Short mmCIF file of C-alpha atoms in Angstrom, two decimals:
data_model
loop_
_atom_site.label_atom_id
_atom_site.label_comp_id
_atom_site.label_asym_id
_atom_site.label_seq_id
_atom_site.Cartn_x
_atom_site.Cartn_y
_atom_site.Cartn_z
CA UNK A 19 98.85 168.14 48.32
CA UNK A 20 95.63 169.51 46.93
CA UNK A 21 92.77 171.68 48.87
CA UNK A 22 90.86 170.41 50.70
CA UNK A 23 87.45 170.70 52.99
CA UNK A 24 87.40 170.26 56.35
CA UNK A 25 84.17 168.89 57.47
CA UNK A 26 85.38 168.95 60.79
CA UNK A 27 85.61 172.37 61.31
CA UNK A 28 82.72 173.49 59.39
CA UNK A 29 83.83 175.73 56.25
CA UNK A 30 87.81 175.44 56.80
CA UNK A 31 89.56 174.73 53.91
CA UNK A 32 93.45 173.43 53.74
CA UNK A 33 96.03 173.87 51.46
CA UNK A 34 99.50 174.30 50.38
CA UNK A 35 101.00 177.67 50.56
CA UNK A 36 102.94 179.29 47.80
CA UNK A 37 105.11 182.19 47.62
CA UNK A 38 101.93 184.38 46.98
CA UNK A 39 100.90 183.44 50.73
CA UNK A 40 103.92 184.68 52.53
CA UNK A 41 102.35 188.06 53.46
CA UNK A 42 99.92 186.36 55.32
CA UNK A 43 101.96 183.81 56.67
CA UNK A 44 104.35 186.74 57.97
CA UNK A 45 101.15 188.66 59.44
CA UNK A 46 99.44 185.54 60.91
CA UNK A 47 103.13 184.85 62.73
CA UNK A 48 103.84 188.25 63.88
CA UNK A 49 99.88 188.27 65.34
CA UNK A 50 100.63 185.34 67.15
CA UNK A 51 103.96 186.31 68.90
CA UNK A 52 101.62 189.40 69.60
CA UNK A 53 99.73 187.67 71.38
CA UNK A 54 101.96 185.63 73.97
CA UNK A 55 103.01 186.92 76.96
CA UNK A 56 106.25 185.65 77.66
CA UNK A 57 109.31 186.39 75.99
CA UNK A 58 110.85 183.31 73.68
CA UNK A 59 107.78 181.42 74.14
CA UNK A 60 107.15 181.79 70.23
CA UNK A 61 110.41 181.70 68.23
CA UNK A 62 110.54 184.95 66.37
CA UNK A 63 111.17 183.82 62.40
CA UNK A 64 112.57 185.97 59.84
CA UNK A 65 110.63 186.55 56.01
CA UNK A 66 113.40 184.64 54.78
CA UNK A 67 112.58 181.49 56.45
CA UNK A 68 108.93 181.16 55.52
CA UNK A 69 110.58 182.07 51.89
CA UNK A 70 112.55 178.44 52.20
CA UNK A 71 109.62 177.15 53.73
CA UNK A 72 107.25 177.63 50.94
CA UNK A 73 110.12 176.81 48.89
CA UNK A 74 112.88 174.12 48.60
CA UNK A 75 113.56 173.61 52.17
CA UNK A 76 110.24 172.35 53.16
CA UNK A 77 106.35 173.02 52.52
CA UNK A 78 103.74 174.60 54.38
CA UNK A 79 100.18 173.89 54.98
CA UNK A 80 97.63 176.66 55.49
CA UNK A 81 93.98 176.80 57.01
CA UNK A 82 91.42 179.22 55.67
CA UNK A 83 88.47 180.32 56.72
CA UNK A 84 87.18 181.89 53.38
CA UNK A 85 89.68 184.55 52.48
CA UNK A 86 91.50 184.24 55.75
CA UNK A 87 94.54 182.28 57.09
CA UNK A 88 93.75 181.45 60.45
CA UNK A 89 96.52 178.55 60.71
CA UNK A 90 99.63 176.89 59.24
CA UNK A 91 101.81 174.24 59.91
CA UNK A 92 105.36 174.41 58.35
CA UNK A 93 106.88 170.55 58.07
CA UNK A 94 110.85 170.93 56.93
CA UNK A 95 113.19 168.51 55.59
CA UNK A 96 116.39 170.41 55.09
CA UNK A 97 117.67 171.45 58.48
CA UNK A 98 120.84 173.66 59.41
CA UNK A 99 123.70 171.44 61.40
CA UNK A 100 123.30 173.47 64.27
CA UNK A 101 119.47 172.16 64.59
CA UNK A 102 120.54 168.79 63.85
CA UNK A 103 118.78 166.48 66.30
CA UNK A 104 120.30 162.97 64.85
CA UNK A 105 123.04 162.88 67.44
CA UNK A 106 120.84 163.71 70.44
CA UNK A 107 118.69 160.95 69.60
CA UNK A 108 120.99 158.27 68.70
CA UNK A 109 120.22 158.22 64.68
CA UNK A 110 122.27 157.84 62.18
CA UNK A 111 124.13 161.24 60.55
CA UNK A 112 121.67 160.08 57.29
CA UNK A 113 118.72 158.90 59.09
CA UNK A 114 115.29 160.20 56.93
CA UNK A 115 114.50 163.25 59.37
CA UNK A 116 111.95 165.80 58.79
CA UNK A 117 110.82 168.39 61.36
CA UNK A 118 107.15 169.90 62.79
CA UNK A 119 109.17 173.78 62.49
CA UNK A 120 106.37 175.68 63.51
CA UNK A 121 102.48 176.57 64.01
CA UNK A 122 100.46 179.19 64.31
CA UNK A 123 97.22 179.40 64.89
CA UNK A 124 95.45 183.03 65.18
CA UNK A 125 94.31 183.40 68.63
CA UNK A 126 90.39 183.86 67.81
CA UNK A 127 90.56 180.12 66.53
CA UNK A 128 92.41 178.35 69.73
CA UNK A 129 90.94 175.50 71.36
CA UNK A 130 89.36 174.36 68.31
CA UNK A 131 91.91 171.81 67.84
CA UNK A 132 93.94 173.18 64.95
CA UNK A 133 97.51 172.47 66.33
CA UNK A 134 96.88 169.14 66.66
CA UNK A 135 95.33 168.79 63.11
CA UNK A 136 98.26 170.30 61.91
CA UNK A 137 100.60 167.77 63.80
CA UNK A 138 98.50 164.87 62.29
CA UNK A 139 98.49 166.27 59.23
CA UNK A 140 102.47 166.98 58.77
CA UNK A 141 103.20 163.60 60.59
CA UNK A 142 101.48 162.08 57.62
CA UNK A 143 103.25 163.88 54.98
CA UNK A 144 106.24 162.74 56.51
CA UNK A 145 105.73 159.35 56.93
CA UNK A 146 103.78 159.25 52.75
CA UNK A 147 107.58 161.51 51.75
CA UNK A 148 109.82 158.89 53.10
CA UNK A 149 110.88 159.69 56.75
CA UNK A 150 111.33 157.54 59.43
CA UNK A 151 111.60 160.16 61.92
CA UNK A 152 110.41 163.21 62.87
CA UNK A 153 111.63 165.98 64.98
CA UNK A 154 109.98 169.18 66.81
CA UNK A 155 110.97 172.01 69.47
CA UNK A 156 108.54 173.04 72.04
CA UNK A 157 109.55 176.16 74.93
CA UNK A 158 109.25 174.09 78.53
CA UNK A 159 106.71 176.99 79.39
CA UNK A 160 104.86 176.62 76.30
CA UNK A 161 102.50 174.17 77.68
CA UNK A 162 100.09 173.89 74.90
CA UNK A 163 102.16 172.99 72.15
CA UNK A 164 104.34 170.41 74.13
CA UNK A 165 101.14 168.80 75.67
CA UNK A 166 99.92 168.32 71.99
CA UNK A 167 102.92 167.00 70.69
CA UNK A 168 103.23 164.41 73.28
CA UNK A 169 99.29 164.00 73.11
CA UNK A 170 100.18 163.05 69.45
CA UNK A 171 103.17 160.30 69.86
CA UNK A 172 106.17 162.61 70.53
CA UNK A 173 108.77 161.86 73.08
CA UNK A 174 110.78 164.42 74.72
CA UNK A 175 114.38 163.10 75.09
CA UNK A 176 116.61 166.34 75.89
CA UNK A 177 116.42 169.67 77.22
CA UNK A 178 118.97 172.30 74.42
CA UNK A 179 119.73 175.63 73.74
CA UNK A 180 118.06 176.39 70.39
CA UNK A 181 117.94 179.28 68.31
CA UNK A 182 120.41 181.98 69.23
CA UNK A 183 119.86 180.57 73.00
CA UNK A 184 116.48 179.63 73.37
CA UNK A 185 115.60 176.83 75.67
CA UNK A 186 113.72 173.86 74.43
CA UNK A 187 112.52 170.36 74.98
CA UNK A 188 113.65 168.34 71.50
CA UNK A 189 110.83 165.80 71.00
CA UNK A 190 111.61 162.75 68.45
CA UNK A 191 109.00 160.46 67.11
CA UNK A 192 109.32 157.29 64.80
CA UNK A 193 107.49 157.28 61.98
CA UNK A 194 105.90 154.23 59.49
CA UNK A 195 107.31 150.57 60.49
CA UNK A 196 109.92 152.11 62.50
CA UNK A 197 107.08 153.43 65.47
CA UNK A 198 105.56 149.70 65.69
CA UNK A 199 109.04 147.92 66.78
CA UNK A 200 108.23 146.17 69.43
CA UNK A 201 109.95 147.83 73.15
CA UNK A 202 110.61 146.25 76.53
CA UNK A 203 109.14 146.80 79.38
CA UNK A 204 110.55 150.09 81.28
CA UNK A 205 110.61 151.72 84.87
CA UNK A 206 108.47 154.77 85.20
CA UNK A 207 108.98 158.08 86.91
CA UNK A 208 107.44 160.94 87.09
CA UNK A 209 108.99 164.78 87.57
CA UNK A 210 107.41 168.38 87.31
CA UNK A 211 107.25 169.56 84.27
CA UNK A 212 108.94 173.15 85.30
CA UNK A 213 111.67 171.22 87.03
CA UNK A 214 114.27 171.58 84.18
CA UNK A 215 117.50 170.62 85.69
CA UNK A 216 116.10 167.38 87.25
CA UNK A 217 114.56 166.48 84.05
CA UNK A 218 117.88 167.09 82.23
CA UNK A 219 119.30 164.56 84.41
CA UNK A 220 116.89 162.00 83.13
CA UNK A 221 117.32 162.97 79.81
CA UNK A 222 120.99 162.48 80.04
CA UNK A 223 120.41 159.20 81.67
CA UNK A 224 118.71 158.21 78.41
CA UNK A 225 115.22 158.87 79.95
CA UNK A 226 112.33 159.42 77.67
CA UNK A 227 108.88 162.13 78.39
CA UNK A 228 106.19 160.09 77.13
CA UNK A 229 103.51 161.06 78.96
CA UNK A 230 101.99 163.38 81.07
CA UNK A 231 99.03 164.48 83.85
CA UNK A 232 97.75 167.09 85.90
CA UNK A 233 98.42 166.52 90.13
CA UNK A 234 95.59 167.62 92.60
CA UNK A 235 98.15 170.50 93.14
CA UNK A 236 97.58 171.36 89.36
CA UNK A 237 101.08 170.89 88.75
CA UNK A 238 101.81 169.09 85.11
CA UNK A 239 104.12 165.71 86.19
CA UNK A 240 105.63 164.58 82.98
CA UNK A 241 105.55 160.53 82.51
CA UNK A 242 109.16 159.50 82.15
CA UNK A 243 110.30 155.72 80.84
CA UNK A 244 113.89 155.19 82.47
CA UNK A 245 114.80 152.75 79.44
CA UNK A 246 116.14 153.58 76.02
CA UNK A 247 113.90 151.04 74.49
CA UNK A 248 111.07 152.28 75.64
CA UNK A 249 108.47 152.91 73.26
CA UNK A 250 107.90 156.88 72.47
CA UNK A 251 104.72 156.99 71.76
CA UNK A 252 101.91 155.04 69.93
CA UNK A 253 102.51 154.85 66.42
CA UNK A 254 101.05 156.84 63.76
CA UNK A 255 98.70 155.16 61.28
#
């Protein structure tokens, strides 16, 4: 993956991080966490992790402004069993898997579309590496990052305790020819997005999130397909 421009956002430049990145990597993820709120929103990652990241484990894409990282997107392809999604979703133990594990975006550049650049970007890699699925974690409070995610194809299809007991929605999406099988018609339903153990109950019920809206209330109602071959999302070119 070479640099390159971004005419889209003016003079932003991408490109693969190395080892000589991880200090900014490390500073552009602890100035995030910074700068969130709420507790476990942002899972706190150790140096060691963006090491494997940049290294065997997976690959990282950065975004610079001149000099400066002002986002990355981390897409990984060699996951520990105890974040091993296969089972939850119904794959098989070697199904092609790679995960969206992470973004950061520093907080001067949000709303400028970044994340879901990022998402594109890595769901493209995927798909050109080989995998016919991919895999993310989003917080159920973190309402920006699981909106995008969804706004880019993802399904949510379980509620899980992730990393040292961090909840999570798992989100799944099919990549190349296996996104464009054709899906049968499905009931619809829709549930608060904050209402956890209702939406657990779908989930277990083999309900999918594909889709969801703001109420006159301002409540977020998340879209839910009551089938298991319902479609998760529109497919990824």
């Amino acid at each position: 993956m070479a640099e390159t421009p971004d005419p889209a956002h003016g003079s932003l430049t991408w490109s693969p991080l190395t080892p000589a990145d991880l200090p900014a990597i490390e500073a552009l993820h602890r100035t995030v966490i910074a700068a969130v709120a709420a507790e476990g929103l942002v899972k706190p990652e150790d140096p060691s992790f963006f090491i494997r990241m940049v290294g065997a484990d997976g690959e990282t894409t950065g975004v610079f402004a001149g000099p400066d990282l002002v986002a990355y997107g981390i897409l990984q392809w060699r996951l520990p069993a105890q974040d091993d999604p296969r089972a939850v979703f119904g794959l098989a133990p070697d199904a092609p898997l790679a995960k969206l594990a992470g973004t950061s975006v520093r907080p001067d550049w949000w709303g400028h579309r970044l994340h879901g650049a990022l998402v594109d970007r890595r769901l493209a890699r995927a798909a050109a590496a080989g995998f016919g699925h991919a895999y993310a974690t989003s917080a159920p409070a973190n309402q920006r990052s699981w909106r995008t995610l969804i706004d880019h194809g993802f399904a949510i299809r379980a509620i899980a305790e992730r990393y040292h007991g961090l909840v999570r929605f798992l989100f799944h999406r099919p990549l190349g020819t296996a996104s464009t099988a054709k899906t049968a018609p499905c009931a619809e339903t829709e549930c608060p997005a904050d209402d956890l153990a209702t939406l657990d109950r779908h989930f277990a019920a083999g309900a999918r999130a594909i889709g969801w809206r703001r109420d006159r209330e301002g409540r977020i109602l998340l879209r839910l397909t009551e089938g298991a071959s319902c479609s998760a999302g529109a497919p990824h070119p």
